[in-house]
């Protein structure tokens, strides 16, 4: 009796008698409790990656005896040094950089030009073309990939960097995004430039394009990330080992995935190939989140 | 200025869209119609042969493996999408505030999203290794019978789903956070003045305001998870006994391993139709939000 009195005096909401369950609920919904729970969950989220990092720092021989060796010294960088000896990995990294960089440049250039025209210029079939391009948003890669593969065979584009870049450059999202963005720029800016006798190309290049830099950043990050992580098209188009991208290359080299053998080496491959994108993520986190979230809603 | 000059059609704008238009037509429009054409042909490695009508489609509907991949794909969507929506919403509600700790935690939950399918599957294969993986270690700790996650027919697709949920939960979370931050604060103030408790304001303010986002996130995830491919290919190769084979894997096998182009093209049209239905729903939902395209 006395105990419950004290209890109800201490409790923040004296309206209802506190049960143990009620107290747990209040602790979880209260800020400190909630954040403790969230920190624990975030550790759970990180656990798979931390486990892999741990394995990557252990010698393969030691891991053969049992993976609980992860929790004790000695640690070694040997697995990472072994990656550097696998001559292909650097080639794959370069391929990924060329393909993702080229695709990003292509998307930015073409989407900006098209977006400007759709937002500002009058020409025949403008609306019709825009609607047709928007309908392209609904076409998934799998619906076109068989025919696209045949067309690329005819053109001899398989196993070339250009062949890996071109399909990704067709994504209508860029045109849509840039059109929206150019529309948001006040027309008075063009008119002022027009009075100064600037040509259409000059207005586009010198006046409007610099204003669209935020949209360019969003679109650029999104395209680069998608290209870097793309798996399906490079898998069927790049059949020559020297033309693999990092994603396809690392996937191919783990085909002889044998139980615990070389476990440390496998783990180091996972970490190594994730490293470039993780560094980019840590630096540009805010932009990346906005870009990916914005991209998802419109695709 | 003469009237002829004024009336002349101005094609110069067309030049600006020409580069994209060429890519769009060659990469999307032609392959789309060529693919539909292929699905009605008896086609193999050497190109289209003769027109066979709906024979490829009929063959698919009599193909046990194809029907199984359709079933698997729906099962996979059921396994992943509700969990992704609920976890995403839960995390968003907990971490919706703009404060340093919340920002860092959101960053952690989102981080897996940026990894490639190769890295994700490599990590999870290492975790699911039967005797020495992280899961096996945990199971042994608790004295449970270890499960051969990737080679057990009951568990293979579930394992792929677990890895996928870990990979994809960042996006729903961020979309919900964005939606939560758009709910006007004075709604909550008004409610608390009227004596509403936390639960009531969640039920009568937060949930109704999020309704459209919940639908939108669900559709986005259905479309995404419907295209299951890399995870299943890299973690289980579709096995054991095709229990984790998806529609896209069927297309890949038919089109690029068995060179049964007709079947592959027909299967990809069926997939397209299913995705189109979801995309239409998304279009309707986003348009109702009052956006103009």
Coordinates of C-alpha atoms in Angstrom, one line a residue:
Chain A
X1 CA 0.0 0.0 0.0
X2 CA 2.7 2.5 1.1
X3 CA 4.9 1.3 -1.7
X4 CA 2.3 1.9 -4.4
X5 CA 1.7 5.4 -2.9
X6 CA 5.4 6.3 -3.2
X7 CA 5.4 4.8 -6.6
X8 CA 2.5 6.9 -7.9
X9 CA 4.0 10.0 -6.4
X10 CA 7.3 9.4 -8.2
X11 CA 5.7 8.5 -11.5
X12 CA 5.3 11.3 -14.0
X13 CA 1.8 10.4 -15.0
X14 CA -0.2 9.9 -11.8
X15 CA -3.5 9.4 -13.8
X16 CA -3.1 5.6 -14.1
X17 CA -1.5 3.2 -11.6
X18 CA 1.9 2.1 -12.9
X19 CA 2.4 -1.5 -13.9
X20 CA 5.8 -2.9 -14.7
X21 CA 4.7 -3.2 -18.3
X22 CA 3.6 0.5 -18.2
X23 CA 6.9 1.5 -16.9
X24 CA 8.7 -0.4 -19.7
X25 CA 6.5 1.3 -22.3
X26 CA 7.1 4.7 -20.8
X27 CA 10.9 4.1 -20.7
X28 CA 10.9 3.0 -24.3
X29 CA 8.8 5.9 -25.5
X30 CA 10.7 8.4 -23.3
X31 CA 13.7 9.9 -25.0
X32 CA 16.6 8.3 -23.1
X33 CA 15.1 4.9 -23.3
X34 CA 14.2 5.2 -26.9
X35 CA 17.7 6.4 -27.9
X36 CA 19.3 3.6 -25.9
X37 CA 17.1 1.2 -27.9
X38 CA 18.0 2.9 -31.1
X39 CA 21.8 2.8 -30.4
X40 CA 21.5 -1.0 -29.7
X41 CA 19.5 -1.4 -33.0
X42 CA 22.1 0.5 -34.9
X43 CA 24.8 -1.8 -33.5
X44 CA 22.7 -4.7 -34.7
X45 CA 22.6 -3.0 -38.1
X46 CA 26.3 -2.6 -38.1
X47 CA 27.0 -6.1 -36.8
X48 CA 27.2 -7.8 -40.2
X49 CA 29.7 -5.3 -41.5
X50 CA 31.7 -5.3 -38.3
X51 CA 31.9 -9.1 -38.4
X52 CA 33.1 -8.9 -42.0
X53 CA 35.7 -6.3 -41.1
X54 CA 36.9 -8.5 -38.3
X55 CA 37.2 -11.5 -40.5
X56 CA 39.1 -9.5 -43.1
X57 CA 41.8 -8.7 -40.5
X58 CA 42.5 -12.3 -39.6
X59 CA 44.7 -14.8 -41.5
X60 CA 42.9 -17.5 -43.4
X61 CA 44.7 -20.3 -41.5
X62 CA 43.5 -19.0 -38.1
X63 CA 39.9 -18.7 -39.3
X64 CA 40.0 -22.3 -40.5
X65 CA 40.3 -23.4 -36.8
X66 CA 37.2 -21.4 -35.9
X67 CA 35.8 -17.9 -36.6
X68 CA 35.7 -16.9 -32.9
X69 CA 39.4 -16.1 -33.5
X70 CA 38.0 -12.8 -34.7
X71 CA 37.8 -11.6 -31.1
X72 CA 41.5 -12.0 -30.3
X73 CA 44.9 -10.8 -31.5
X74 CA 46.9 -10.9 -33.8
X75 CA 45.3 -9.0 -36.6
X76 CA 46.9 -8.7 -40.0
X77 CA 46.5 -6.7 -43.3
X78 CA 47.7 -9.6 -45.3
X79 CA 44.3 -10.3 -47.0
X80 CA 44.3 -6.7 -48.3
X81 CA 47.8 -7.0 -49.6
X82 CA 46.7 -10.2 -51.4
X83 CA 44.0 -8.2 -53.2
X84 CA 46.7 -5.9 -54.6
X85 CA 48.4 -8.9 -56.0
X86 CA 45.3 -10.0 -57.8
X87 CA 46.1 -7.9 -60.9
X88 CA 42.5 -7.8 -62.1
X89 CA 41.0 -5.8 -59.2
X90 CA 42.8 -2.6 -60.2
X91 CA 41.6 -3.0 -63.8
X92 CA 38.0 -3.5 -62.5
X93 CA 38.3 -0.4 -60.3
X94 CA 39.5 1.6 -63.3
X95 CA 36.6 0.2 -65.5
X96 CA 34.1 1.2 -62.8
X97 CA 35.5 4.7 -62.6
X98 CA 35.4 5.2 -66.4
X99 CA 31.9 3.7 -66.8
X100 CA 30.4 5.5 -63.9
X101 CA 32.2 8.8 -64.6
X102 CA 31.3 8.7 -68.3
X103 CA 27.7 7.8 -67.6
X104 CA 27.3 10.6 -65.1
X105 CA 28.8 13.1 -67.5
X106 CA 26.5 11.9 -70.3
X107 CA 23.4 12.0 -68.2
X108 CA 24.2 15.5 -66.8
X109 CA 24.9 16.9 -70.3
X110 CA 21.9 15.5 -72.1
X111 CA 19.4 16.0 -69.3
X112 CA 20.4 19.6 -68.9
X113 CA 20.1 20.4 -72.6
X114 CA 16.8 18.6 -72.9
X115 CA 15.5 20.0 -69.6
X116 CA 16.3 23.5 -70.7
X117 CA 14.5 23.0 -74.0
X118 CA 11.4 21.4 -72.5
X119 CA 11.2 24.2 -69.9
X120 CA 11.9 27.2 -72.0
X121 CA 11.7 26.7 -75.7
X122 CA 8.8 26.3 -78.1
X123 CA 9.2 23.7 -80.8
X124 CA 6.9 21.1 -82.6
X125 CA 5.8 18.1 -80.6
X126 CA 7.3 19.5 -77.4
X127 CA 4.5 18.3 -75.1
X128 CA 4.0 15.0 -76.9
X129 CA 7.7 14.2 -76.7
X130 CA 7.8 15.1 -73.0
X131 CA 4.9 12.8 -72.2
X132 CA 6.5 9.9 -74.2
X133 CA 9.7 10.3 -72.3
X134 CA 7.8 10.3 -69.0
X135 CA 6.2 7.1 -70.0
X136 CA 9.7 5.7 -70.3
X137 CA 9.9 6.0 -66.5
X138 CA 7.6 3.0 -66.2
X139 CA 9.7 0.7 -68.4
X140 CA 11.9 -1.6 -66.2
X141 CA 15.3 -2.7 -67.4
X142 CA 14.2 -6.3 -67.6
X143 CA 11.5 -5.5 -70.2
X144 CA 14.1 -4.3 -72.7
X145 CA 17.3 -6.2 -71.8
X146 CA 16.9 -9.1 -74.2
X147 CA 16.4 -6.9 -77.2
X148 CA 19.0 -4.4 -76.0
X149 CA 21.5 -7.2 -75.7
X150 CA 20.9 -8.3 -79.3
X151 CA 21.1 -4.7 -80.6
X152 CA 24.5 -4.3 -78.8
X153 CA 25.7 -7.5 -80.4
X154 CA 24.8 -6.2 -83.8
X155 CA 26.6 -3.0 -83.2
X156 CA 29.7 -4.7 -81.6
X157 CA 29.2 -2.7 -78.4
X158 CA 29.6 -5.6 -75.9
X159 CA 32.8 -5.6 -73.9
X160 CA 33.4 -1.8 -74.5
X161 CA 33.2 1.0 -72.0
X162 CA 30.7 2.8 -74.2
X163 CA 28.5 -0.3 -74.3
X164 CA 28.4 -0.3 -70.5
X165 CA 27.6 3.4 -70.3
X166 CA 24.9 3.8 -72.9
X167 CA 21.9 2.0 -71.3
X168 CA 22.2 4.0 -68.1
X169 CA 22.3 7.2 -70.0
X170 CA 18.7 6.6 -71.3
X171 CA 17.1 7.0 -67.8
X172 CA 14.3 9.6 -68.2
X173 CA 14.5 10.7 -64.6
X174 CA 17.3 13.1 -65.4
X175 CA 15.3 14.9 -68.1
X176 CA 12.3 15.1 -65.8
X177 CA 14.4 16.5 -62.9
X178 CA 16.2 19.1 -65.0
X179 CA 12.9 20.2 -66.7
X180 CA 11.4 20.8 -63.3
X181 CA 14.4 22.7 -62.2
X182 CA 14.7 24.9 -65.2
X183 CA 11.0 25.7 -64.9
X184 CA 11.6 26.9 -61.3
X185 CA 14.1 29.5 -62.5
X186 CA 12.3 32.9 -62.9
X187 CA 11.9 33.8 -66.6
X188 CA 13.0 37.4 -65.8
X189 CA 16.6 36.1 -65.7
X190 CA 16.4 35.0 -69.3
X191 CA 14.7 38.2 -70.4
X192 CA 17.4 40.3 -68.8
X193 CA 20.1 38.3 -70.6
X194 CA 18.1 38.6 -73.8
X195 CA 18.2 42.4 -73.6
X196 CA 21.9 42.1 -73.4
X197 CA 21.8 40.3 -76.8
X198 CA 22.9 37.0 -75.4
X199 CA 22.3 34.0 -77.7
X200 CA 20.1 31.1 -76.6
X201 CA 23.2 29.0 -76.1
X202 CA 24.9 31.7 -74.1
X203 CA 21.8 32.1 -71.9
X204 CA 21.7 28.4 -71.3
X205 CA 25.4 28.0 -70.6
X206 CA 26.4 31.2 -68.8
X207 CA 23.2 32.2 -67.0
X208 CA 20.9 29.3 -66.3
X209 CA 23.2 26.3 -66.0
X210 CA 25.1 27.7 -63.0
X211 CA 21.7 28.2 -61.3
X212 CA 20.9 24.5 -61.6
X213 CA 24.0 23.2 -59.8
X214 CA 22.0 21.8 -56.8
X215 CA 20.0 19.7 -59.2
X216 CA 23.1 18.7 -61.1
X217 CA 24.6 17.5 -57.8
X218 CA 21.6 15.4 -57.0
X219 CA 21.3 13.9 -60.4
X220 CA 25.1 13.3 -60.6
X221 CA 25.3 11.5 -57.3
X222 CA 22.3 9.3 -58.1
X223 CA 23.6 8.4 -61.5
X224 CA 27.1 7.6 -60.3
X225 CA 25.8 5.5 -57.4
X226 CA 23.5 3.5 -59.7
X227 CA 26.1 2.9 -62.2
X228 CA 28.7 1.9 -59.7
X229 CA 26.4 -0.6 -58.1
X230 CA 24.8 -1.8 -61.3
X231 CA 25.0 -5.6 -61.7
X232 CA 22.6 -6.9 -64.3
X233 CA 23.7 -5.1 -67.5
X234 CA 27.5 -5.4 -66.9
X235 CA 27.0 -9.0 -66.0
X236 CA 25.6 -9.8 -69.5
X237 CA 27.4 -7.2 -71.6
X238 CA 31.0 -7.5 -70.2
X239 CA 31.9 -11.1 -70.6
X240 CA 35.6 -10.5 -71.0
X241 CA 37.3 -10.5 -67.6
X242 CA 39.3 -7.4 -68.5
X243 CA 36.1 -5.4 -69.1
X244 CA 34.4 -6.4 -65.8
X245 CA 33.4 -3.6 -63.5
X246 CA 34.3 -3.9 -59.8
X247 CA 30.8 -5.1 -58.9
X248 CA 30.8 -7.9 -61.5
X249 CA 34.5 -8.7 -61.0
X250 CA 34.2 -9.2 -57.2
X251 CA 31.1 -11.3 -57.8
X252 CA 32.8 -13.5 -60.3
X253 CA 35.9 -14.0 -58.1
X254 CA 33.8 -15.4 -55.3
X255 CA 32.3 -18.2 -57.4
X256 CA 34.6 -20.7 -55.8
X257 CA 33.2 -19.7 -52.4
X258 CA 34.4 -22.7 -50.3
X259 CA 33.2 -22.7 -46.8
X260 CA 35.8 -21.4 -44.4
X261 CA 38.7 -21.6 -46.9
X262 CA 40.0 -18.2 -47.6
X263 CA 37.2 -16.6 -45.5
X264 CA 39.5 -13.7 -44.5
X265 CA 40.3 -13.1 -48.1
X266 CA 36.7 -13.1 -49.1
X267 CA 35.8 -10.7 -46.3
X268 CA 38.6 -8.3 -47.3
X269 CA 37.3 -8.3 -50.9
X270 CA 33.8 -7.2 -49.6
X271 CA 35.3 -4.4 -47.5
X272 CA 37.8 -3.3 -50.2
X273 CA 35.1 -3.0 -52.9
X274 CA 32.8 -1.2 -50.6
X275 CA 35.5 1.3 -49.5
X276 CA 35.3 3.8 -52.3
X277 CA 31.6 4.3 -52.0
X278 CA 31.7 4.4 -48.2
X279 CA 34.3 7.2 -48.3
X280 CA 32.1 9.1 -50.7
X281 CA 29.1 8.4 -48.5
X282 CA 30.8 9.8 -45.3
X283 CA 31.7 13.0 -47.2
X284 CA 28.5 13.6 -49.1
X285 CA 26.0 11.9 -46.8
X286 CA 23.4 14.6 -46.9
X287 CA 23.4 15.0 -50.6
X288 CA 23.3 11.3 -51.2
X289 CA 20.3 10.8 -48.9
X290 CA 18.4 13.6 -50.7
X291 CA 19.4 12.3 -54.1
X292 CA 18.4 8.7 -53.4
X293 CA 15.2 9.6 -51.7
X294 CA 14.2 12.1 -54.4
X295 CA 15.1 9.6 -57.1
X296 CA 13.0 6.8 -55.6
X297 CA 9.8 8.8 -55.6
X298 CA 9.9 9.7 -59.2
X299 CA 11.2 6.5 -60.7
Chain B
X1 CA 10.3 41.7 -89.7
X2 CA 8.4 39.9 -92.5
X3 CA 5.5 37.6 -91.8
X4 CA 7.4 34.7 -93.3
X5 CA 10.0 35.0 -90.6
X6 CA 7.5 35.1 -87.8
X7 CA 5.5 32.1 -89.1
X8 CA 8.6 29.9 -89.7
X9 CA 8.5 26.9 -87.3
X10 CA 11.4 27.2 -84.9
X11 CA 13.1 23.8 -84.8
X12 CA 16.2 25.0 -82.8
X13 CA 14.8 23.8 -79.5
X14 CA 14.6 20.4 -81.0
X15 CA 18.4 20.4 -81.3
X16 CA 18.7 20.6 -77.5
X17 CA 16.7 17.5 -76.9
X18 CA 18.1 15.6 -79.9
X19 CA 21.1 13.9 -78.1
X20 CA 18.8 12.5 -75.4
X21 CA 16.1 11.6 -77.8
X22 CA 18.6 9.5 -79.9
X23 CA 19.6 7.6 -76.8
X24 CA 16.1 7.3 -75.5
X25 CA 14.9 5.8 -78.8
X26 CA 17.8 3.4 -79.3
X27 CA 18.0 2.3 -75.7
X28 CA 14.3 2.2 -74.6
X29 CA 11.8 2.6 -77.4
X30 CA 13.3 0.2 -80.0
X31 CA 14.3 -2.5 -77.5
X32 CA 10.8 -2.3 -76.0
X33 CA 9.0 -2.9 -79.2
X34 CA 11.6 -5.3 -80.5
X35 CA 11.3 -7.3 -77.2
X36 CA 7.5 -7.5 -77.6
X37 CA 8.1 -8.7 -81.2
X38 CA 10.6 -11.3 -80.0
X39 CA 8.0 -12.7 -77.5
X40 CA 5.8 -13.7 -80.5
X41 CA 8.7 -15.3 -82.4
X42 CA 10.3 -18.6 -82.3
X43 CA 13.7 -17.1 -81.5
X44 CA 17.0 -18.4 -80.5
X45 CA 20.7 -17.3 -80.5
X46 CA 20.6 -16.7 -84.2
X47 CA 17.8 -14.2 -84.1
X48 CA 14.1 -14.3 -84.7
X49 CA 12.6 -17.1 -86.7
X50 CA 8.9 -17.4 -87.5
X51 CA 5.9 -15.8 -86.0
X52 CA 4.3 -18.2 -83.5
X53 CA 1.6 -16.1 -81.8
X54 CA 1.2 -16.7 -78.2
X55 CA 3.0 -20.0 -78.2
X56 CA 5.9 -18.6 -76.0
X57 CA 3.4 -17.4 -73.4
X58 CA 1.5 -20.7 -73.5
X59 CA 4.8 -22.6 -73.0
X60 CA 5.6 -20.4 -70.0
X61 CA 2.2 -21.1 -68.3
X62 CA 2.9 -24.8 -68.7
X63 CA 6.4 -24.4 -67.4
X64 CA 6.5 -25.6 -63.8
X65 CA 9.8 -23.7 -63.1
X66 CA 8.4 -20.5 -64.5
X67 CA 5.3 -20.7 -62.4
X68 CA 7.4 -21.5 -59.4
X69 CA 9.5 -18.4 -60.0
X70 CA 6.3 -16.3 -60.2
X71 CA 5.2 -17.8 -56.8
X72 CA 8.7 -17.3 -55.3
X73 CA 8.7 -13.6 -56.4
X74 CA 5.3 -12.9 -54.9
X75 CA 6.4 -14.7 -51.7
X76 CA 9.6 -12.7 -51.6
X77 CA 7.6 -9.4 -52.0
X78 CA 5.4 -10.5 -49.1
X79 CA 8.4 -11.4 -47.0
X80 CA 10.2 -8.1 -47.5
X81 CA 7.8 -5.2 -48.3
X82 CA 5.6 -5.3 -45.1
X83 CA 8.7 -5.6 -42.9
X84 CA 10.5 -2.8 -44.8
X85 CA 7.5 -0.5 -44.4
X86 CA 7.0 -1.2 -40.7
X87 CA 10.7 -1.0 -39.8
X88 CA 11.2 2.1 -42.0
X89 CA 8.2 3.8 -40.3
X90 CA 9.4 2.8 -36.8
X91 CA 12.9 4.1 -37.3
X92 CA 11.6 7.3 -38.9
X93 CA 9.2 7.9 -35.9
X94 CA 12.1 7.3 -33.5
X95 CA 14.7 9.3 -35.3
X96 CA 12.7 12.1 -36.9
X97 CA 14.2 14.9 -34.8
X98 CA 17.0 17.1 -36.2
X99 CA 19.7 16.5 -33.6
X100 CA 23.3 15.2 -33.7
X101 CA 22.6 11.7 -32.3
X102 CA 19.5 11.2 -34.4
X103 CA 21.4 12.3 -37.5
X104 CA 24.3 9.8 -36.9
X105 CA 21.8 7.0 -36.2
X106 CA 19.9 7.8 -39.4
X107 CA 23.2 7.8 -41.2
X108 CA 24.0 4.3 -39.9
X109 CA 20.6 2.8 -40.8
X110 CA 20.8 4.3 -44.3
X111 CA 24.5 3.3 -44.9
X112 CA 23.7 -0.2 -46.2
X113 CA 21.6 1.2 -49.0
X114 CA 24.6 2.6 -50.9
X115 CA 26.4 -0.8 -51.0
X116 CA 26.4 -2.9 -54.2
X117 CA 24.5 -6.1 -54.3
X118 CA 27.9 -7.9 -54.6
X119 CA 29.1 -6.5 -51.3
X120 CA 25.8 -7.1 -49.5
X121 CA 25.6 -10.8 -50.6
X122 CA 29.2 -11.4 -49.8
X123 CA 28.7 -10.1 -46.3
X124 CA 25.5 -12.2 -45.8
X125 CA 27.0 -15.3 -47.3
X126 CA 29.8 -15.0 -44.8
X127 CA 27.3 -14.6 -42.0
X128 CA 25.1 -17.6 -43.1
X129 CA 28.0 -20.0 -43.5
X130 CA 26.7 -23.2 -41.9
X131 CA 29.3 -24.1 -39.3
X132 CA 31.4 -20.9 -38.8
X133 CA 29.2 -18.0 -39.8
X134 CA 28.0 -15.4 -37.4
X135 CA 24.5 -16.9 -37.3
X136 CA 25.9 -20.4 -36.6
X137 CA 28.0 -19.0 -33.8
X138 CA 25.0 -17.2 -32.3
X139 CA 22.8 -20.4 -32.6
X140 CA 25.5 -22.5 -30.9
X141 CA 25.8 -19.9 -28.1
X142 CA 22.1 -20.3 -27.3
X143 CA 22.3 -24.1 -27.8
X144 CA 20.0 -24.1 -30.8
X145 CA 20.2 -26.4 -33.7
X146 CA 22.0 -24.5 -36.4
X147 CA 20.1 -23.9 -39.7
X148 CA 21.7 -24.3 -43.1
X149 CA 20.2 -21.1 -44.1
X150 CA 21.2 -21.0 -47.8
X151 CA 20.8 -24.6 -48.6
X152 CA 17.6 -25.4 -46.7
X153 CA 14.6 -25.2 -49.1
X154 CA 12.4 -23.6 -46.4
X155 CA 15.0 -21.0 -45.5
X156 CA 16.8 -20.1 -48.8
X157 CA 14.4 -17.4 -49.8
X158 CA 13.9 -16.2 -46.3
X159 CA 17.7 -15.8 -46.0
X160 CA 17.7 -13.8 -49.2
X161 CA 14.9 -11.7 -47.8
X162 CA 16.8 -11.0 -44.5
X163 CA 19.8 -9.8 -46.5
X164 CA 17.5 -7.7 -48.7
X165 CA 15.8 -6.1 -45.7
X166 CA 19.1 -5.2 -44.2
X167 CA 20.2 -3.7 -47.6
X168 CA 17.0 -1.7 -48.3
X169 CA 15.6 -0.4 -45.1
X170 CA 17.3 3.0 -45.3
X171 CA 15.2 4.3 -48.2
X172 CA 11.7 3.8 -46.6
X173 CA 13.1 5.3 -43.4
X174 CA 14.3 8.5 -45.1
X175 CA 11.0 8.8 -47.1
X176 CA 9.0 8.6 -43.9
X177 CA 11.4 11.1 -42.2
X178 CA 10.8 13.6 -45.0
X179 CA 7.0 13.1 -44.7
X180 CA 7.0 13.4 -40.9
X181 CA 8.9 16.7 -41.1
X182 CA 6.2 18.1 -43.3
X183 CA 3.4 17.6 -40.8
X184 CA 2.6 21.1 -39.3
X185 CA 3.8 21.3 -35.7
X186 CA 0.7 23.4 -34.6
X187 CA -1.5 20.3 -35.3
X188 CA 0.2 18.6 -32.4
X189 CA 0.0 21.7 -30.2
X190 CA -3.7 22.1 -30.9
X191 CA -4.2 18.4 -30.0
X192 CA -2.3 18.6 -26.8
X193 CA -4.3 21.7 -25.7
X194 CA -7.4 19.6 -26.4
X195 CA -6.0 17.0 -24.0
X196 CA -4.9 14.4 -26.5
X197 CA -2.2 12.0 -25.3
X198 CA 0.8 10.8 -27.4
X199 CA -1.0 7.7 -28.6
X200 CA -4.1 9.7 -29.7
X201 CA -2.0 12.3 -31.6
X202 CA -0.1 9.5 -33.3
X203 CA -3.4 7.8 -34.3
X204 CA -5.3 10.9 -35.3
X205 CA -2.6 13.2 -36.6
X206 CA 0.6 11.3 -37.6
X207 CA -1.0 8.2 -39.2
X208 CA -3.5 10.1 -41.4
X209 CA -0.9 12.6 -42.5
X210 CA 1.4 9.7 -43.5
X211 CA -1.3 7.7 -45.3
X212 CA -0.1 8.7 -48.8
X213 CA 3.5 8.2 -48.0
X214 CA 2.8 4.7 -46.6
X215 CA 1.0 3.8 -49.9
X216 CA 3.8 5.4 -51.9
X217 CA 6.6 3.6 -50.0
X218 CA 4.8 0.3 -50.3
X219 CA 4.4 0.6 -54.1
X220 CA 8.0 1.7 -54.5
X221 CA 9.2 -1.3 -52.5
X222 CA 6.9 -3.7 -54.3
X223 CA 8.3 -2.6 -57.7
X224 CA 11.9 -2.8 -56.4
X225 CA 11.5 -6.2 -54.7
X226 CA 9.6 -7.6 -57.6
X227 CA 12.9 -7.3 -59.6
X228 CA 14.8 -9.6 -57.2
X229 CA 17.8 -10.8 -59.1
X230 CA 21.4 -10.2 -57.8
X231 CA 20.8 -11.3 -54.2
X232 CA 19.3 -14.6 -55.2
X233 CA 21.8 -15.3 -58.0
X234 CA 24.8 -14.6 -55.7
X235 CA 23.6 -16.1 -52.5
X236 CA 21.8 -19.3 -53.6
X237 CA 22.0 -19.5 -57.4
X238 CA 18.2 -19.9 -57.2
X239 CA 18.5 -23.1 -55.3
X240 CA 18.0 -25.5 -53.7
X241 CA 15.5 -26.9 -56.1
X242 CA 14.5 -23.5 -57.5
X243 CA 13.1 -22.5 -54.2
X244 CA 14.8 -19.1 -54.4
X245 CA 14.6 -18.5 -58.1
X246 CA 12.9 -15.3 -59.1
X247 CA 11.2 -14.2 -62.4
X248 CA 14.2 -12.0 -63.3
X249 CA 16.5 -15.0 -62.7
X250 CA 14.3 -17.0 -65.0
X251 CA 14.6 -14.3 -67.7
X252 CA 18.4 -14.3 -67.2
X253 CA 18.7 -18.1 -67.5
X254 CA 16.4 -18.4 -70.5
X255 CA 17.8 -15.4 -72.3
X256 CA 21.5 -15.6 -71.6
X257 CA 22.3 -19.2 -70.6
X258 CA 19.9 -21.4 -72.5
X259 CA 19.5 -18.9 -75.3
X260 CA 15.7 -19.6 -75.4
X261 CA 15.1 -16.0 -76.5
X262 CA 11.4 -16.4 -77.2
X263 CA 10.6 -17.6 -73.6
X264 CA 12.9 -15.0 -72.1
X265 CA 11.2 -12.2 -74.1
X266 CA 7.7 -13.4 -73.2
X267 CA 8.6 -13.7 -69.5
X268 CA 10.0 -10.2 -69.5
X269 CA 6.8 -8.9 -71.0
X270 CA 4.8 -10.6 -68.2
X271 CA 7.1 -9.0 -65.6
X272 CA 6.7 -5.6 -67.4
X273 CA 2.9 -5.9 -67.2
X274 CA 3.0 -6.7 -63.4
X275 CA 5.4 -3.8 -62.7
X276 CA 3.3 -1.5 -64.9
X277 CA 0.2 -2.1 -62.8
X278 CA 2.2 -1.0 -59.7
X279 CA 3.7 1.9 -61.5
X280 CA 0.3 3.1 -62.6
X281 CA -0.8 3.0 -58.9
X282 CA 2.2 5.0 -58.0
X283 CA 1.5 7.6 -60.7
X284 CA -2.1 8.0 -59.4
X285 CA -0.9 8.3 -55.8
X286 CA 1.8 10.9 -56.6
X287 CA -0.5 12.9 -58.8
X288 CA -3.1 13.1 -56.1
X289 CA -0.5 14.8 -54.0
X290 CA -1.1 17.9 -56.1
X291 CA 2.1 17.8 -58.1
X292 CA 1.9 18.8 -61.7
X293 CA 4.0 17.1 -64.3

